[in-house]
Amino acid sequence: MAKENDTDVFLWVGVSVRGKRLEGEMVGTSIALVKAQLRKQGITPSKVKRKPKALFGFNSKQKITAKDISVTTRQIATMLLAGVPLIQSLEMISSGVKNKSLSKLIRSIADEVKAGQPFSKSLRAYPRYFDDLYCDLVASGEQSGSLDQIFDRVALYKEKAEALKSKIKKALFYPIAVVMVAIIVTSILLIFVVPQFQDIFNGFGAELPAFTKMVIHISEFLQKYWWVALIIIAGGGYSYKEALLRSKATRNLNDRIMLKLPVVGMILQKAAVARYARTLSTTFAAGVPLVDALDSAAGASGNVIYRDAILDIKAEVSSGNQMNWAMRNSKVFPDMVIQMVSIGEESGALDSMLAKVANIYEQEVDDLVDGLSSLLEPLIMAVLGVLVGGLIIAMYLPIFQLGSVI
């Protein structure tokens, strides 16, 4: 069974207004939605069912990623700015997309717009791909008659958001890679190399050093119960992932811990500020009221500490306080950001000032990620050197003491 909001191909049979029997295929998210679309086209559906999937994965569904949505948004913006009508733009993009799932999604949206449904409402039927911020901005563009300009802003926002997300993933990947490489190398040495030395030590007939004994005991455990260690690691990783998905308290604790990590925490803080500024700049420039824009910024912040702080700012702004004072009271935003927001409020150019803040902090995130990469390269060598060197020392200590035994 398909997940909610996934697009599928449906086979339908129906009767036209003139009583003629018709049949065909339609892309949609549910049988109910397909029936509704058919009725809008003057067809009374008598039977609608999902098209069976081909065996062995030959017609398997391709995943639609956030990057796909970002690229599609830029394509729509470019065509609208060039004067191409919306429906024609969607149809052209749909026919040129290699990702079949994305092509079906765009075709489905185009069909709904053809049937007279507002573009923003058609997008809201797919919240998995188009969040509230995206749909609200499109709705404001439709109402103001400047959909091409709004889409250009939305495309820029999505591109910046994806670039920032990519940098954060890159920053988090290196520490995880160091740990994984260290675990794999150490396990190989303990399971396959240490036993060779153990056979030699058995013929010494002397007491082994404590450090060597400890390494041998760990090696013996892994040789017998390596599957237990594997289950513990895999089970721990899966449990942690499920806890993040299902428990709000776990997610909040994880967010707080991540902000306190050296270097990585600084990257995440600057990324949260960049998201906040970029979201507010985009929504405010599109004519969205500041209070509603703050709601969107809270959702886009990506961290519970900043989300709660932004919601507190929203409450203060709703009470009539200036945003820069509310930001200062939250105690999570740097003084430079607060001062730039203050200047933006006084000059009436808050959107452009926030865009500058976003550019500054996105560049700082980029620089920090590059610095982290340079820092971790020697760190990986040092960690592996300590682990491998420690095991070698443990194995050669008895050999060093062999002379005194003789």
CSV table of C-alpha atoms in Angstrom, one decimal:
chain,number,residue,atom,x,y,z
A,1,MET,CA,0.0,0.0,0.0
A,2,ALA,CA,1.3,3.5,-0.9
A,3,LYS,CA,2.2,5.9,1.8
A,4,GLU,CA,0.1,9.0,2.3
A,5,ASN,CA,0.9,11.8,-0.2
A,6,ASP,CA,2.9,9.5,-2.5
A,7,THR,CA,1.9,9.7,-6.2
A,8,ASP,CA,0.7,6.6,-7.9
A,9,VAL,CA,-0.8,5.7,-11.3
A,10,PHE,CA,-4.5,4.8,-11.2
A,11,LEU,CA,-6.5,3.0,-13.8
A,12,TRP,CA,-10.0,4.3,-14.2
A,13,VAL,CA,-13.3,3.5,-16.0
A,14,GLY,CA,-16.1,6.1,-16.2
A,15,VAL,CA,-18.9,7.6,-18.2
A,16,SER,CA,-18.8,11.0,-20.0
A,17,VAL,CA,-21.5,13.7,-19.9
A,18,ARG,CA,-22.9,12.2,-23.1
A,19,GLY,CA,-23.0,8.7,-21.7
A,20,LYS,CA,-20.0,7.4,-23.5
A,21,ARG,CA,-17.9,4.8,-21.7
A,22,LEU,CA,-14.3,6.0,-21.2
A,23,GLU,CA,-11.2,4.5,-19.5
A,24,GLY,CA,-7.6,5.6,-19.0
A,25,GLU,CA,-4.8,6.3,-16.5
A,26,MET,CA,-4.3,9.2,-14.1
A,27,VAL,CA,-1.6,10.2,-11.6
A,28,GLY,CA,-2.7,11.0,-8.1
A,29,THR,CA,-2.2,10.4,-4.4
A,30,SER,CA,-5.4,8.6,-3.6
A,31,ILE,CA,-8.4,7.0,-5.2
A,32,ALA,CA,-10.7,9.8,-3.7
A,33,LEU,CA,-8.5,12.5,-5.3
A,34,VAL,CA,-8.5,10.8,-8.7
A,35,LYS,CA,-12.3,10.5,-8.6
A,36,ALA,CA,-12.6,14.2,-7.7
A,37,GLN,CA,-10.3,15.1,-10.7
A,38,LEU,CA,-12.4,13.0,-13.0
A,39,ARG,CA,-15.6,14.7,-11.9
A,40,LYS,CA,-14.0,18.1,-12.6
A,41,GLN,CA,-13.4,16.9,-16.1
A,42,GLY,CA,-17.0,15.9,-16.6
A,43,ILE,CA,-16.5,12.2,-16.1
A,44,THR,CA,-18.5,10.1,-13.7
A,45,PRO,CA,-16.1,7.4,-12.4
A,46,SER,CA,-17.4,3.8,-12.0
A,47,LYS,CA,-14.1,2.1,-11.2
A,48,VAL,CA,-10.7,3.4,-10.0
A,49,LYS,CA,-7.8,1.2,-8.9
A,50,ARG,CA,-4.0,1.5,-8.5
A,51,LYS,CA,-2.0,0.3,-11.5
A,52,PRO,CA,-0.1,-2.9,-10.5
A,53,LYS,CA,3.7,-2.5,-10.2
A,54,ALA,CA,5.9,-4.5,-12.5
A,55,LEU,CA,7.8,-7.5,-11.0
A,56,PHE,CA,11.5,-7.5,-10.0
A,57,GLY,CA,11.5,-3.7,-9.5
A,58,PHE,CA,11.5,-2.8,-13.3
A,59,ASN,CA,8.8,-0.1,-12.7
A,60,SER,CA,10.0,0.8,-9.2
A,61,LYS,CA,9.3,4.2,-7.9
A,62,GLN,CA,12.2,6.7,-7.9
A,63,LYS,CA,12.6,8.8,-4.8
A,64,ILE,CA,11.9,12.5,-5.0
A,65,THR,CA,14.5,14.4,-3.0
A,66,ALA,CA,14.6,17.9,-1.6
A,67,LYS,CA,17.2,18.7,-4.3
A,68,ASP,CA,14.8,17.6,-7.0
A,69,ILE,CA,12.2,20.1,-5.6
A,70,SER,CA,14.8,22.8,-5.5
A,71,VAL,CA,15.8,22.3,-9.1
A,72,THR,CA,12.2,22.1,-10.3
A,73,THR,CA,11.4,25.3,-8.4
A,74,ARG,CA,14.2,27.1,-10.2
A,75,GLN,CA,13.0,25.8,-13.6
A,76,ILE,CA,9.4,27.0,-12.9
A,77,ALA,CA,10.8,30.4,-11.8
A,78,THR,CA,13.0,30.7,-15.0
A,79,MET,CA,10.1,29.9,-17.3
A,80,LEU,CA,7.6,32.2,-15.5
A,81,LEU,CA,10.1,35.1,-15.7
A,82,ALA,CA,10.5,34.3,-19.4
A,83,GLY,CA,6.8,34.8,-19.9
A,84,VAL,CA,5.8,31.1,-20.3
A,85,PRO,CA,2.3,30.4,-18.8
A,86,LEU,CA,2.2,28.3,-15.7
A,87,ILE,CA,0.4,25.2,-17.1
A,88,GLN,CA,2.7,25.1,-20.1
A,89,SER,CA,5.8,25.5,-17.8
A,90,LEU,CA,4.6,22.5,-15.7
A,91,GLU,CA,4.0,20.4,-18.7
A,92,MET,CA,7.4,21.2,-20.3
A,93,ILE,CA,9.2,20.4,-17.0
A,94,SER,CA,7.2,17.2,-16.5
A,95,SER,CA,8.1,15.9,-20.0
A,96,GLY,CA,11.8,16.7,-19.5
A,97,VAL,CA,12.4,15.2,-16.1
A,98,LYS,CA,14.2,11.8,-16.0
A,99,ASN,CA,12.8,11.0,-12.5
A,100,LYS,CA,9.5,9.3,-13.3
A,101,SER,CA,8.1,9.9,-9.8
A,102,LEU,CA,8.9,13.6,-10.1
A,103,SER,CA,7.4,13.7,-13.6
A,104,LYS,CA,4.2,12.1,-12.3
A,105,LEU,CA,4.0,14.6,-9.4
A,106,ILE,CA,4.4,17.6,-11.7
A,107,ARG,CA,1.8,16.2,-14.2
A,108,SER,CA,-0.7,15.6,-11.4
A,109,ILE,CA,-0.2,19.2,-10.2
A,110,ALA,CA,-0.6,20.5,-13.7
A,111,ASP,CA,-3.8,18.5,-14.2
A,112,GLU,CA,-5.3,20.1,-11.0
A,113,VAL,CA,-4.3,23.6,-12.1
A,114,LYS,CA,-5.9,22.9,-15.5
A,115,ALA,CA,-9.1,21.9,-13.7
A,116,GLY,CA,-9.2,25.4,-12.2
A,117,GLN,CA,-7.7,24.7,-8.8
A,118,PRO,CA,-5.3,27.5,-7.5
A,119,PHE,CA,-1.6,26.5,-7.8
A,120,SER,CA,-0.9,26.9,-4.1
A,121,LYS,CA,-3.9,24.7,-3.2
A,122,SER,CA,-2.6,22.0,-5.6
A,123,LEU,CA,0.8,22.1,-3.9
A,124,ARG,CA,-0.7,21.8,-0.4
A,125,ALA,CA,-2.0,18.3,-1.5
A,126,TYR,CA,1.7,17.1,-1.3
A,127,PRO,CA,3.0,18.4,2.1
A,128,ARG,CA,5.8,15.8,1.9
A,129,TYR,CA,7.4,17.8,-0.9
A,130,PHE,CA,6.0,21.3,-0.4
A,131,ASP,CA,5.9,22.6,3.1
A,132,ASP,CA,3.6,25.4,4.5
A,133,LEU,CA,6.2,28.1,3.9
A,134,TYR,CA,6.5,27.1,0.2
A,135,CYS,CA,2.7,27.1,-0.3
A,136,ASP,CA,2.2,30.3,1.6
A,137,LEU,CA,4.7,32.1,-0.5
A,138,VAL,CA,3.1,30.8,-3.7
A,139,ALA,CA,-0.3,31.8,-2.4
A,140,SER,CA,0.9,35.4,-1.8
A,141,GLY,CA,2.3,35.5,-5.3
A,142,GLU,CA,-1.0,34.4,-6.8
A,143,GLN,CA,-2.9,37.0,-4.8
A,144,SER,CA,-0.5,39.8,-5.7
A,145,GLY,CA,-0.2,38.8,-9.3
A,146,SER,CA,3.6,38.5,-9.1
A,147,LEU,CA,4.0,34.7,-9.1
A,148,ASP,CA,7.1,34.9,-11.3
A,149,GLN,CA,8.9,37.2,-8.9
A,150,ILE,CA,7.8,35.2,-5.8
A,151,PHE,CA,8.9,31.9,-7.5
A,152,ASP,CA,12.3,33.5,-8.1
A,153,ARG,CA,12.6,34.2,-4.4
A,154,VAL,CA,11.3,30.8,-3.4
A,155,ALA,CA,13.9,29.2,-5.8
A,156,LEU,CA,16.7,31.2,-4.3
A,157,TYR,CA,15.5,30.2,-0.8
A,158,LYS,CA,15.4,26.5,-1.6
A,159,GLU,CA,18.8,26.7,-3.3
A,160,LYS,CA,20.4,28.4,-0.2
A,161,ALA,CA,18.6,26.0,2.2
A,162,GLU,CA,19.9,22.9,0.3
A,163,ALA,CA,23.4,24.3,0.1
A,164,LEU,CA,23.4,25.0,3.9
A,165,LYS,CA,22.0,21.5,4.6
A,166,SER,CA,24.7,20.0,2.4
A,167,LYS,CA,27.4,21.9,4.4
A,168,ILE,CA,26.0,20.7,7.7
A,169,LYS,CA,25.9,17.1,6.5
A,170,LYS,CA,29.5,17.4,5.4
A,171,ALA,CA,30.4,18.8,8.8
A,172,LEU,CA,28.7,15.9,10.7
A,173,PHE,CA,30.0,13.2,8.2
A,174,TYR,CA,33.7,13.6,9.1
A,175,PRO,CA,33.4,12.8,12.9
A,176,ILE,CA,31.2,9.9,12.2
A,177,ALA,CA,33.6,8.6,9.5
A,178,VAL,CA,36.5,8.9,12.0
A,179,VAL,CA,34.7,6.8,14.5
A,180,MET,CA,33.6,4.2,12.0
A,181,VAL,CA,37.1,3.8,10.5
A,182,ALA,CA,38.6,3.5,14.0
A,183,ILE,CA,36.1,0.8,15.0
A,184,ILE,CA,36.6,-1.2,11.8
A,185,VAL,CA,40.4,-1.1,11.9
A,186,THR,CA,40.6,-1.9,15.6
A,187,SER,CA,38.1,-4.8,15.1
A,188,ILE,CA,40.2,-6.3,12.3
A,189,LEU,CA,43.4,-6.1,14.4
A,190,LEU,CA,41.7,-7.6,17.4
A,191,ILE,CA,40.0,-10.5,15.6
A,192,PHE,CA,42.7,-11.5,13.1
A,193,VAL,CA,46.1,-10.1,14.2
A,194,VAL,CA,46.2,-10.4,18.0
A,195,PRO,CA,45.4,-14.2,18.0
A,196,GLN,CA,48.7,-14.7,16.0
A,197,PHE,CA,50.7,-13.1,18.7
A,198,GLN,CA,48.7,-15.0,21.4
A,199,ASP,CA,49.9,-18.3,20.0
A,200,ILE,CA,53.5,-17.1,20.3
A,201,PHE,CA,52.9,-15.8,23.9
A,202,ASN,CA,51.6,-19.2,25.0
A,203,GLY,CA,55.1,-20.7,24.6
A,204,PHE,CA,56.8,-18.0,26.7
A,205,GLY,CA,56.0,-19.5,30.1
A,206,ALA,CA,56.0,-16.1,31.7
A,207,GLU,CA,53.5,-13.6,33.1
A,208,LEU,CA,52.3,-11.2,30.5
A,209,PRO,CA,52.0,-7.4,31.1
A,210,ALA,CA,48.6,-6.2,32.3
A,211,PHE,CA,48.1,-4.1,29.1
A,212,THR,CA,48.8,-7.1,26.9
A,213,LYS,CA,46.4,-9.3,29.0
A,214,MET,CA,43.6,-6.7,28.6
A,215,VAL,CA,44.0,-6.6,24.8
A,216,ILE,CA,44.1,-10.4,24.6
A,217,HIS,CA,40.9,-10.7,26.7
A,218,ILE,CA,39.1,-8.1,24.4
A,219,SER,CA,40.4,-10.1,21.4
A,220,GLU,CA,39.1,-13.4,22.8
A,221,PHE,CA,35.7,-11.9,23.5
A,222,LEU,CA,35.4,-10.5,19.9
A,223,GLN,CA,36.4,-13.8,18.4
A,224,LYS,CA,33.7,-15.6,20.3
A,225,TYR,CA,31.0,-13.0,20.5
A,226,TRP,CA,31.7,-10.6,17.6
A,227,TRP,CA,28.0,-11.0,16.6
A,228,VAL,CA,27.0,-9.7,20.1
A,229,ALA,CA,29.1,-6.5,19.5
A,230,LEU,CA,27.6,-6.1,16.1
A,231,ILE,CA,24.0,-6.5,17.4
A,232,ILE,CA,24.8,-3.9,20.2
A,233,ILE,CA,26.2,-1.4,17.7
A,234,ALA,CA,23.4,-1.9,15.1
A,235,GLY,CA,20.7,-2.1,17.8
A,236,GLY,CA,22.0,1.1,19.5
A,237,GLY,CA,22.0,3.0,16.2
A,238,TYR,CA,18.5,1.8,15.2
A,239,SER,CA,17.1,2.6,18.7
A,240,TYR,CA,18.7,6.1,18.6
A,241,LYS,CA,17.2,6.7,15.2
A,242,GLU,CA,13.7,5.5,16.2
A,243,ALA,CA,13.9,7.6,19.4
A,244,LEU,CA,14.7,10.7,17.4
A,245,LEU,CA,11.7,10.0,15.1
A,246,ARG,CA,9.2,9.1,17.9
A,247,SER,CA,10.2,11.1,21.0
A,248,LYS,CA,10.1,14.9,21.1
A,249,ALA,CA,12.1,14.9,24.4
A,250,THR,CA,14.9,12.8,22.7
A,251,ARG,CA,15.0,15.2,19.8
A,252,ASN,CA,15.2,18.2,22.1
A,253,LEU,CA,18.0,16.7,24.2
A,254,ASN,CA,19.8,15.7,21.0
A,255,ASP,CA,19.6,19.3,19.7
A,256,ARG,CA,20.9,20.7,23.0
A,257,ILE,CA,23.8,18.3,23.0
A,258,MET,CA,24.7,19.0,19.4
A,259,LEU,CA,25.0,22.7,20.1
A,260,LYS,CA,27.5,22.1,22.8
A,261,LEU,CA,29.9,20.0,20.7
A,262,PRO,CA,33.2,21.6,19.8
A,263,VAL,CA,33.4,23.1,16.3
A,264,VAL,CA,30.3,21.2,15.2
A,265,GLY,CA,28.2,23.1,17.7
A,266,MET,CA,29.4,26.4,16.4
A,267,ILE,CA,28.6,25.3,12.8
A,268,LEU,CA,25.0,24.4,13.9
A,269,GLN,CA,24.5,27.7,15.7
A,270,LYS,CA,25.6,29.8,12.7
A,271,ALA,CA,23.5,27.6,10.4
A,272,ALA,CA,20.4,28.2,12.6
A,273,VAL,CA,21.0,31.9,12.5
A,274,ALA,CA,21.4,31.8,8.7
A,275,ARG,CA,18.2,29.8,8.3
A,276,TYR,CA,16.3,32.3,10.5
A,277,ALA,CA,17.6,35.3,8.5
A,278,ARG,CA,17.0,33.7,5.1
A,279,THR,CA,13.5,32.5,5.9
A,280,LEU,CA,12.5,35.9,7.3
A,281,SER,CA,14.1,37.8,4.4
A,282,THR,CA,12.2,35.6,1.9
A,283,THR,CA,8.8,35.7,3.6
A,284,PHE,CA,9.0,39.4,4.5
A,285,ALA,CA,10.0,40.4,1.0
A,286,ALA,CA,7.0,38.4,-0.4
A,287,GLY,CA,4.6,40.4,1.7
A,288,VAL,CA,3.9,37.8,4.4
A,289,PRO,CA,3.1,39.5,7.8
A,290,LEU,CA,6.0,39.5,10.2
A,291,VAL,CA,4.2,37.4,12.8
A,292,ASP,CA,3.4,34.7,10.3
A,293,ALA,CA,7.0,34.9,8.9
A,294,LEU,CA,8.3,34.2,12.4
A,295,ASP,CA,6.2,31.1,12.6
A,296,SER,CA,7.8,29.9,9.3
A,297,ALA,CA,11.3,30.8,10.6
A,298,ALA,CA,10.7,28.9,13.8
A,299,GLY,CA,9.9,25.8,11.8
A,300,ALA,CA,12.9,26.2,9.5
A,301,SER,CA,15.4,26.9,12.3
A,302,GLY,CA,16.3,23.2,12.7
A,303,ASN,CA,17.0,23.3,16.4
A,304,VAL,CA,14.8,23.3,19.4
A,305,ILE,CA,16.7,26.1,21.3
A,306,TYR,CA,16.3,28.4,18.3
A,307,ARG,CA,12.8,27.3,17.6
A,308,ASP,CA,11.6,28.1,21.1
A,309,ALA,CA,13.6,31.4,21.1
A,310,ILE,CA,11.9,32.5,17.8
A,311,LEU,CA,8.5,31.6,19.1
A,312,ASP,CA,9.2,33.8,22.1
A,313,ILE,CA,10.2,36.6,19.7
A,314,LYS,CA,6.9,36.1,17.9
A,315,ALA,CA,5.0,36.5,21.1
A,316,GLU,CA,6.9,39.7,22.0
A,317,VAL,CA,6.4,41.1,18.5
A,318,SER,CA,2.7,40.3,18.7
A,319,SER,CA,2.6,42.3,21.9
A,320,GLY,CA,4.0,45.4,20.1
A,321,ASN,CA,7.7,45.1,20.9
A,322,GLN,CA,10.4,45.7,18.2
A,323,MET,CA,11.9,42.5,16.8
A,324,ASN,CA,15.5,43.6,17.7
A,325,TRP,CA,14.5,44.0,21.4
A,326,ALA,CA,12.8,40.6,21.4
A,327,MET,CA,15.9,39.0,19.8
A,328,ARG,CA,18.1,40.6,22.5
A,329,ASN,CA,15.9,39.2,25.2
A,330,SER,CA,16.1,35.7,23.7
A,331,LYS,CA,19.9,35.7,24.4
A,332,VAL,CA,20.6,33.2,21.5
A,333,PHE,CA,21.4,35.7,18.7
A,334,PRO,CA,24.8,37.4,18.3
A,335,ASP,CA,25.0,41.2,18.9
A,336,MET,CA,25.9,41.8,15.2
A,337,VAL,CA,22.7,40.2,14.0
A,338,ILE,CA,20.6,42.2,16.5
A,339,GLN,CA,22.3,45.4,15.4
A,340,MET,CA,21.7,44.7,11.7
A,341,VAL,CA,18.0,43.9,12.4
A,342,SER,CA,17.7,47.1,14.4
A,343,ILE,CA,19.1,49.1,11.5
A,344,GLY,CA,16.8,47.3,9.1
A,345,GLU,CA,13.7,48.1,11.2
A,346,GLU,CA,14.7,51.8,11.5
A,347,SER,CA,15.4,52.2,7.8
A,348,GLY,CA,12.5,50.2,6.6
A,349,ALA,CA,14.8,47.7,4.7
A,350,LEU,CA,14.5,44.7,7.1
A,351,ASP,CA,14.2,42.1,4.2
A,352,SER,CA,17.5,43.3,2.6
A,353,MET,CA,19.3,43.5,5.9
A,354,LEU,CA,18.2,40.0,6.8
A,355,ALA,CA,19.4,38.8,3.4
A,356,LYS,CA,22.8,40.3,4.2
A,357,VAL,CA,22.9,38.5,7.6
A,358,ALA,CA,22.0,35.2,5.9
A,359,ASN,CA,24.8,35.7,3.3
A,360,ILE,CA,27.3,36.4,6.1
A,361,TYR,CA,26.4,33.4,8.2
A,362,GLU,CA,26.1,31.0,5.3
A,363,GLN,CA,29.7,32.1,4.3
A,364,GLU,CA,30.9,31.5,7.9
A,365,VAL,CA,29.3,28.1,7.9
A,366,ASP,CA,31.1,27.3,4.6
A,367,ASP,CA,34.4,28.5,6.1
A,368,LEU,CA,34.0,26.5,9.3
A,369,VAL,CA,33.1,23.3,7.4
A,370,ASP,CA,36.3,23.7,5.3
A,371,GLY,CA,38.3,24.4,8.4
A,372,LEU,CA,36.8,21.3,10.1
A,373,SER,CA,37.7,19.2,7.1
A,374,SER,CA,41.3,20.4,7.3
A,375,LEU,CA,41.4,19.8,11.1
A,376,LEU,CA,40.0,16.3,10.9
A,377,GLU,CA,42.4,15.0,8.3
A,378,PRO,CA,45.3,14.9,10.7
A,379,LEU,CA,42.9,14.0,13.5
A,380,ILE,CA,41.9,10.8,11.7
A,381,MET,CA,45.6,9.9,11.3
A,382,ALA,CA,46.2,10.6,15.0
A,383,VAL,CA,43.2,8.5,16.2
A,384,LEU,CA,44.2,5.6,14.0
A,385,GLY,CA,47.8,6.0,15.0
A,386,VAL,CA,46.9,5.8,18.7
A,387,LEU,CA,44.7,2.8,18.3
A,388,VAL,CA,47.0,0.8,16.0
A,389,GLY,CA,50.1,1.9,17.9
A,390,GLY,CA,48.5,0.9,21.2
A,391,LEU,CA,47.8,-2.5,19.9
A,392,ILE,CA,51.3,-2.9,18.5
A,393,ILE,CA,52.8,-1.9,21.8
A,394,ALA,CA,50.6,-4.3,23.7
A,395,MET,CA,51.7,-7.1,21.4
A,396,TYR,CA,55.4,-6.3,21.6
A,397,LEU,CA,55.7,-5.6,25.3
A,398,PRO,CA,56.2,-9.3,26.1
A,399,ILE,CA,58.8,-9.6,23.4
A,400,PHE,CA,60.7,-6.6,24.9
A,401,GLN,CA,60.6,-8.4,28.3
A,402,LEU,CA,61.7,-11.7,26.8
A,403,GLY,CA,65.4,-11.0,27.6
A,404,SER,CA,64.7,-10.7,31.4
A,405,VAL,CA,62.7,-14.0,31.4
A,406,ILE,CA,65.5,-15.9,29.7
